[in-house]
XYZ file of C-alpha atoms in Angstrom:
446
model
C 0.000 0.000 0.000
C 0.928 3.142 -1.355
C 2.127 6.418 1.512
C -0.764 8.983 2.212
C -0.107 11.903 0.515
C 0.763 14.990 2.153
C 0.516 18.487 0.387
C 3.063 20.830 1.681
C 2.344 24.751 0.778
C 5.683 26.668 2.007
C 7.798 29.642 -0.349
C 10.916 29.250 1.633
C 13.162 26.529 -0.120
C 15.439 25.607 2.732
C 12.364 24.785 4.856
C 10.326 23.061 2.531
C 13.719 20.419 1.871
C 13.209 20.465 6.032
C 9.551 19.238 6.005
C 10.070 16.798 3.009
C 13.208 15.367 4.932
C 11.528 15.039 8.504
C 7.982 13.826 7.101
C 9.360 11.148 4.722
C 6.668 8.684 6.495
C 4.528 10.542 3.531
C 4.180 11.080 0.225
C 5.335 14.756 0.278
C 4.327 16.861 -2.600
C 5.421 20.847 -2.511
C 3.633 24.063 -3.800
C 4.968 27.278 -3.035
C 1.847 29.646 -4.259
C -1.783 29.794 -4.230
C -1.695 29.021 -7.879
C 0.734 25.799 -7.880
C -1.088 24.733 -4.721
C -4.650 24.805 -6.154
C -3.250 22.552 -8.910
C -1.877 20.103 -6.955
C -5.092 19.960 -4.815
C -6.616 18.613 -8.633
C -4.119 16.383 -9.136
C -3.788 14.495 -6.204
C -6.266 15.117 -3.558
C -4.457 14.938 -0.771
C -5.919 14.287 2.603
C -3.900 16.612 4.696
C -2.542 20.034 3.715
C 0.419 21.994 5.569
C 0.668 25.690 4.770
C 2.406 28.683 5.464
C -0.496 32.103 5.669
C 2.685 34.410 4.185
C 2.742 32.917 0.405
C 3.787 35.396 -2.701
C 2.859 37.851 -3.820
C 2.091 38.765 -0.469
C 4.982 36.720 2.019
C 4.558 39.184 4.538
C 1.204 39.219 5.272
C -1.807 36.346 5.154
C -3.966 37.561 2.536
C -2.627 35.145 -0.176
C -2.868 32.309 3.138
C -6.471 32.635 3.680
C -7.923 33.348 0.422
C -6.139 29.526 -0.163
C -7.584 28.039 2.641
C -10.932 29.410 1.423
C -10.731 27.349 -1.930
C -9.107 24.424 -0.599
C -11.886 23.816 2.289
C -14.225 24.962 -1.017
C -12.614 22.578 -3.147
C -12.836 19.626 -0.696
C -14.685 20.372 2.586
C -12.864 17.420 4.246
C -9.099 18.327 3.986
C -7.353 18.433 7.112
C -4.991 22.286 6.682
C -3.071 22.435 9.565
C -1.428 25.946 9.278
C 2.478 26.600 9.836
C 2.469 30.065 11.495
C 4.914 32.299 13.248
C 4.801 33.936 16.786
C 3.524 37.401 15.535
C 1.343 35.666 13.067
C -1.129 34.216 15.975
C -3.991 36.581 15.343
C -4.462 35.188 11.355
C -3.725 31.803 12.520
C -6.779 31.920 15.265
C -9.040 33.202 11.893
C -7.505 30.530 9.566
C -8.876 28.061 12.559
C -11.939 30.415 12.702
C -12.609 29.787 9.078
C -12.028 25.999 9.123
C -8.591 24.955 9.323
C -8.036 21.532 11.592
C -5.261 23.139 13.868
C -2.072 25.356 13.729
C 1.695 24.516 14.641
C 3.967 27.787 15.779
C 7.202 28.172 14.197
C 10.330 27.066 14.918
C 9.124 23.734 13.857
C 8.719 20.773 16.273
C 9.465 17.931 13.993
C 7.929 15.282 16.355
C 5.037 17.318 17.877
C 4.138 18.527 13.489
C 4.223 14.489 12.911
C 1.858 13.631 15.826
C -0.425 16.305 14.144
C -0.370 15.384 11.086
C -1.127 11.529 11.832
C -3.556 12.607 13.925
C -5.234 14.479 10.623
C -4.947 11.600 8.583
C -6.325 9.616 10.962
C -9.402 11.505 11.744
C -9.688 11.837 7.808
C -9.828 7.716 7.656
C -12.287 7.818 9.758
C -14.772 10.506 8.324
C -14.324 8.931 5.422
C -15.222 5.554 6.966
C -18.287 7.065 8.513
C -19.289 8.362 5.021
C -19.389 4.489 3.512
C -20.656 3.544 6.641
C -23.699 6.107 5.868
C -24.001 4.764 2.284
C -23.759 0.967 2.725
C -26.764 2.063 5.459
C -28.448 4.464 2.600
C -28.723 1.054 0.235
C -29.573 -1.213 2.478
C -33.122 -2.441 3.334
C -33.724 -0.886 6.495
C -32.164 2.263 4.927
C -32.615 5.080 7.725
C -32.622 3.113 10.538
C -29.106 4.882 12.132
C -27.851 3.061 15.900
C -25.766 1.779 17.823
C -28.579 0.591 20.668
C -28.519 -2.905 21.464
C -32.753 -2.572 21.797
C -32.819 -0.865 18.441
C -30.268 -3.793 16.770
C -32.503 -6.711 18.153
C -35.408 -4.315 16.776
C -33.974 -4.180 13.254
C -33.090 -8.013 13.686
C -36.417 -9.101 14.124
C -37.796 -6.969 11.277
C -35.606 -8.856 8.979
C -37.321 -12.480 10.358
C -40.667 -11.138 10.146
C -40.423 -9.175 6.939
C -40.861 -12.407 4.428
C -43.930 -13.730 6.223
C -47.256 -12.506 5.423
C -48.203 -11.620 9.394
C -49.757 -8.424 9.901
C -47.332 -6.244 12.272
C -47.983 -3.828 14.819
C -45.507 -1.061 15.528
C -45.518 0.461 19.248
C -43.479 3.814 19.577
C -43.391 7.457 20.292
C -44.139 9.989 17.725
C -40.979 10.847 15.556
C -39.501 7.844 16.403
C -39.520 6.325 13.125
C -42.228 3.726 13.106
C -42.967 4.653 9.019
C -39.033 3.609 8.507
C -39.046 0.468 9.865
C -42.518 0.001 7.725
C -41.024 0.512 4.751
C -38.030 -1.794 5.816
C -40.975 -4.414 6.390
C -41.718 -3.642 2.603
C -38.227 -3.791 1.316
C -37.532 -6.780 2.870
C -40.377 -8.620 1.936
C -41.304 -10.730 -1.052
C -44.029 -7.779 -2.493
C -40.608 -5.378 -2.570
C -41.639 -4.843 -6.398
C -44.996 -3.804 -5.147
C -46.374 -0.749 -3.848
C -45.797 0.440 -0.352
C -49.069 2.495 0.323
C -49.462 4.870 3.556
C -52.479 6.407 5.049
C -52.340 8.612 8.674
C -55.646 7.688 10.004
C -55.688 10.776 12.504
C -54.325 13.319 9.368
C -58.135 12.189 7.196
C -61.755 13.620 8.916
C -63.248 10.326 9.627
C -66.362 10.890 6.807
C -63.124 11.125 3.901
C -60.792 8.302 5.565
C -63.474 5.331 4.459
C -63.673 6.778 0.731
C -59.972 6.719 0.597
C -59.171 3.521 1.950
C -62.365 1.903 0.021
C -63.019 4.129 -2.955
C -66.226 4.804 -4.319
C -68.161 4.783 -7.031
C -69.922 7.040 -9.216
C -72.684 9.002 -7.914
C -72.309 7.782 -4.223
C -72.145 11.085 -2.741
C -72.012 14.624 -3.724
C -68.974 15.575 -5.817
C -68.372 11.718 -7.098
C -68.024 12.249 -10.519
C -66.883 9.018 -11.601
C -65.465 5.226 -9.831
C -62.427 5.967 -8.130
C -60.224 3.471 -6.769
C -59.167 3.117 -2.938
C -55.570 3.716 -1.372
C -56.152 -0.431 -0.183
C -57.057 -1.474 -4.069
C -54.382 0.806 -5.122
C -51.787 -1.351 -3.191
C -52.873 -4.593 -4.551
C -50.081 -6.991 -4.264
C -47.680 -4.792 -1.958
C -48.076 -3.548 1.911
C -50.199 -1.254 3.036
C -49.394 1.250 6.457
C -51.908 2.464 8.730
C -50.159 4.884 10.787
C -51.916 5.842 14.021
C -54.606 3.377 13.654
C -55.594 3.993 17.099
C -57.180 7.503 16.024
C -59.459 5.291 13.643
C -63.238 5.545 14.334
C -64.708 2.972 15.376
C -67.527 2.757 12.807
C -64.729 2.702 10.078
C -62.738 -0.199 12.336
C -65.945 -2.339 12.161
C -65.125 -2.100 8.301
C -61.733 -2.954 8.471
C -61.922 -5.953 10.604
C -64.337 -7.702 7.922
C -61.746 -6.677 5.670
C -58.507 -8.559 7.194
C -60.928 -11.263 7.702
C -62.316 -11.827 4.258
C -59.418 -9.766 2.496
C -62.302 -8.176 0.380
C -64.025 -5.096 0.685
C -66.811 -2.717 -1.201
C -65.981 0.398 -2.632
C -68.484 3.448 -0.931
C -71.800 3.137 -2.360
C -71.392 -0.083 -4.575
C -71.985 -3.352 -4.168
C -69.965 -6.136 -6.042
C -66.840 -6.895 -3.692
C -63.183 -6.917 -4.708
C -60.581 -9.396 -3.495
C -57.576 -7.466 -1.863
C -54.432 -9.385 -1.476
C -52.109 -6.775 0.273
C -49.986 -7.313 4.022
C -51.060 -5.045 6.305
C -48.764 -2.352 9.260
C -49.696 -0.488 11.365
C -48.482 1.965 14.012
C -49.633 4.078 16.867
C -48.228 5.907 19.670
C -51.072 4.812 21.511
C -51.770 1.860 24.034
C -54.045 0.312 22.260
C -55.163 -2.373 24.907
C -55.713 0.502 27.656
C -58.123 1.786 24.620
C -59.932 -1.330 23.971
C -60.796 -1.364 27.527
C -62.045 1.904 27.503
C -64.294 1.640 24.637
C -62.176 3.590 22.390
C -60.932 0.216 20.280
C -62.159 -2.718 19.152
C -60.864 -5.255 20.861
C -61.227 -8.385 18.014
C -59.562 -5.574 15.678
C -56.553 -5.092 18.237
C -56.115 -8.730 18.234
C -55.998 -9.059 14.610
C -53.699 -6.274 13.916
C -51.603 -7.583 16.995
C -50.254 -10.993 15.281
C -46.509 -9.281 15.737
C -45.980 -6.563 17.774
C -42.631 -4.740 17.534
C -41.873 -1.544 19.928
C -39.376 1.129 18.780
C -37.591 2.531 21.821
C -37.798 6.210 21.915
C -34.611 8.132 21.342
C -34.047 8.838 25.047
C -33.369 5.421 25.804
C -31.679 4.748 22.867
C -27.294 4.290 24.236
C -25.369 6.801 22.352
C -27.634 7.787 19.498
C -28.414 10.452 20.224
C -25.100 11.980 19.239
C -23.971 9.344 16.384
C -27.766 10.920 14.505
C -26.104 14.338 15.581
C -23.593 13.486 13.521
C -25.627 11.678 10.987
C -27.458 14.651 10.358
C -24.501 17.207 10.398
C -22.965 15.236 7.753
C -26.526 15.358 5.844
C -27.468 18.824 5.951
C -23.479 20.423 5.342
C -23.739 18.312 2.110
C -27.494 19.419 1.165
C -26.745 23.455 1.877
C -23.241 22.948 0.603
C -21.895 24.172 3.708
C -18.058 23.106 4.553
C -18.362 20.747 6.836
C -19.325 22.234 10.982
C -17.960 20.555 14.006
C -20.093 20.465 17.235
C -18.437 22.278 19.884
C -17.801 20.150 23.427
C -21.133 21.911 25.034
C -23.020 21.376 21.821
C -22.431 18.053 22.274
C -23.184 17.434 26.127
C -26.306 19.544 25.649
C -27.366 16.958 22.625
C -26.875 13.984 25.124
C -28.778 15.360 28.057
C -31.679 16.684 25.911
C -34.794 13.959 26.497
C -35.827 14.703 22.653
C -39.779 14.210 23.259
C -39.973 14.513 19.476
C -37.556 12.108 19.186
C -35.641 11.661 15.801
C -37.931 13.973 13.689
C -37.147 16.491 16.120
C -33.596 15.955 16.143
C -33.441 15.747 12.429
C -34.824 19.615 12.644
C -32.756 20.237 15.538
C -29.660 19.972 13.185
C -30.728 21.403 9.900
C -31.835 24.564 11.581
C -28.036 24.487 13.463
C -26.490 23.727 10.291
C -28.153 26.826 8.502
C -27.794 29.217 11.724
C -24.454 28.651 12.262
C -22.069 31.251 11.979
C -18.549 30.121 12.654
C -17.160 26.583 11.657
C -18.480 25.323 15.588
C -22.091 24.303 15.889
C -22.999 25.674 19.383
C -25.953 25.152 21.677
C -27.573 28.294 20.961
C -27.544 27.303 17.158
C -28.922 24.138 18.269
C -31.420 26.348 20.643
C -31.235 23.433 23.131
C -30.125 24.229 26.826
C -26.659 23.824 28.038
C -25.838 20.856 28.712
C -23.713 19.508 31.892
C -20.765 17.650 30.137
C -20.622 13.763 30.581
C -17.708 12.199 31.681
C -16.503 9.231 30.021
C -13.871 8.804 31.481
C -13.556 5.637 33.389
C -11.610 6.642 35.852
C -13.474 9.485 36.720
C -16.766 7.912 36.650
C -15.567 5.150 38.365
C -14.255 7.221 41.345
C -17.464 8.955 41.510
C -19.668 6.344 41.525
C -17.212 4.567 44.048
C -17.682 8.412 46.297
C -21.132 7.823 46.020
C -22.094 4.500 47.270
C -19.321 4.861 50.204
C -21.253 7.851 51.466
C -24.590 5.920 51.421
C -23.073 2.824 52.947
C -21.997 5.141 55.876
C -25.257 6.754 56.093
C -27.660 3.312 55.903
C -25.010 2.608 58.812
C -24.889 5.825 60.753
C -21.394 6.656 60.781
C -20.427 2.697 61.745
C -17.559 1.539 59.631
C -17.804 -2.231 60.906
C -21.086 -2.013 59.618
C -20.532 -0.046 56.430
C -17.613 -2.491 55.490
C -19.934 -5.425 55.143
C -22.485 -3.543 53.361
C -19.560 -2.857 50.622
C -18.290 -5.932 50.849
C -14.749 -5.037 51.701
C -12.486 -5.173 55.060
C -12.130 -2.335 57.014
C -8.775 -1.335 56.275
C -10.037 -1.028 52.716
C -12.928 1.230 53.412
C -10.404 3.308 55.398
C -7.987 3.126 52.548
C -11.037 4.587 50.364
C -12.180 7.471 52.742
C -8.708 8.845 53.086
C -8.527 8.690 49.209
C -12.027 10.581 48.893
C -11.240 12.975 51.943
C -13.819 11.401 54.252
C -13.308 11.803 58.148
């Protein structure tokens, strides 16, 4: 395998025979303008860029710098320019970063601290480019949306693929935004009527007196305004799958209709009378619990138990382990591309507010969340008050830390639940006394 290549953008001679000698780990390739640098951007894409701000015609200032960084990061949003900048030249090294550079390294060179940098760079380009395949294997695959990490949401996507070939009618639980019309269509994709149509219908979005003409049709002359026989959204999917999301907004004279139809798999179109066989597998989703309902009057029972042959519940994003920020991310990568926007980071706080936001609208929200940050933002940070989410009080992961705190924690209960008695709060631990000793001189508890 071939080195990465590694675009160096310095005038001065002697130094540039410096950076080629020390960073021989690379494949070094030199430009010493804007014009010769642009070019070899073209010609070789390289991953990481080194450059000096003070290039001619202009070596004493930073104009000719920053108007190259500007096209490169134009050029291709994901280079990694780390900029090569003097003592005096701080102040247009902080805007180079301002604008979108990956970091700076001060002059005299440091030829092992500059190579930690720049593997670092490289690295962190591997992996952004990683995440973009990543993205697109996801983007052609069956259950293409469906973005996690969430051992719940993994079994969840698991048992869509076993169920998806049958012909059993499945029930989707979950919160609104959650993405119960995703893993509907997966059902689809994955199933033998792919080639089919995948027809939709929100059963709380259609006044109940229009919902049974459009899931039944009707014929000519059956009402006011029927002009001629027009087929229903259920004959329309004939062969394929057909979604009923929030079914448990249906009215129950309209459910009394359905039910016949799973059971006989025919049904009448609105004001006719010869009846059409239907051959279509039937979802449906609601954020509603449907067996509270049935008890209450609201649903049909013998309905809930037909719809219910599979029931699969979508965890809300809340509880979903780490999501929260990898769709963060998911959606930052997204909406950069769409606005053709170089592409933001999330600052630190941007990030801890993301993971302690609950997310009530769960992934629709957050997909809103970002594209509005994404748009706002000004500088090449997305912050919280782009995101318009509260601060958020940074998580620590790291173990040691955590651990220590946790370990703080359950000491001081132990002592309390034993009122000050170590004997006692030793064998609620679970360790000698020495050791709890040992532990409250390490957490400064007398």
């Amino acid at each position: 395998m071939g080195k990465n290549k590694l675009l160096v953008v310095e005038d001065d001679a002697g130094l540039q025979k410096q950076l080629r000698w020390s960073l021989d780990a690379y494949d070094v390739i030199t430009a010493d303008d804007r014009e010769s640098a642009l070019a070899q951007l073209r010609r070789h894409q390289p991953a990481v860029v080194t450059m000096d701000l003070g290039l001619p015609p202009d070596p004493d200032g930073a104009s000719e710098g920053l108007a190259l960084l500007a096209q490169i990061l134009a050029a291709a949003p994901d280079t990694k320019v780390i900029i090569l900048s003097g003592n005096q030249d701080r102040a247009n090294a902080l805007k180079a970063i301002g604008m979108g550079a990956y970091d700076f390294h001060q002059k005299p060179l440091d030829a092992d601290t500059l190579s930690l940098v720049i593997a670092r760079a490289f690295y962190l380009h591997a992996m952004q480019q990683e995440n973009r395949r990543m993205l697109q294997i996801q983007s052609d695959s069956p259950l293409a949306g469906i973005i996690s990490r969430d051992p719940a949401m993994l079994k969840l996507c698991r048992s869509v693929e076993k169920v998806a070939p049958s012909s059993a009618t499945v029930m989707l639980l979950g919160d609104s935004g959650s993405g119960k019309e995703l893993i509907a269509r997966g059902l689809h994709n994955l199933s033998t009527r792919h080639d089919k149509r995948f027809v939709a219908i929100n059963c709380a979005a259609i006044p109940e007196h229009l919902l049974e003409s459009e899931l039944f049709g009707y014929e000519k002359g059956a009402f006011t305004g029927a002009q001629r026989q027009t087929p229903g959204k259920l004959e329309l999917a004939h062969g394929g799958t057909f979604f009923f999301d929030e079914i448990g907004d249906m009215a129950l004279s309209l459910q009394a209709k359905l039910l016949r139809f799973l059971q006989e798999r025919v049904i009448e179109r609105v004001g006719g009378r010869s009846e059409i066989n239907i051959d279509v597998r039937v979802v449906c989703a609601t954020h509603r619990n449907l067996k509270t309902l049935s008890v209450e009057g609201g649903f049909r029972e013998d309905l809930y138990y037909r719809l219910s042959e599979i029931v699969l519940t979508i965890p809300p994003l809340r509880e979903r382990a780490g999501d929260s920020a990898l769709l963060a991310h998911h959606f930052r990568n997204k909406f950069c591309a769409g606005e053709s926007r170089s592409l933001l980071a999330f600052s630190m706080e941007a990030l801890a507010a993301i993971e302690a936001y609950a997310w009530p609208g769960n992934v629709r929200e957050m997909e809103n969340c970002i594209r509005r940050a994404v748009i706002m933002a000004d500088g090449p940070q997305i912050t919280p008050a782009d995101l318009g989410l509260p601060d958020g009080q940074e998580e620590s992961v790291n173990l040691r830390q955590v651990r220590e705190s946790a370990e703080y924690q359950v000491m001081v209960k132990a002592l309390s639940r034993a009122d000050g008695n170590i004997v006692k709060a030793a064998e609620l631990l679970g360790v000698s006394r020495p050791t709890l000793y040992d532990l409250m001189n390490h957490h400064g508890l007398k």
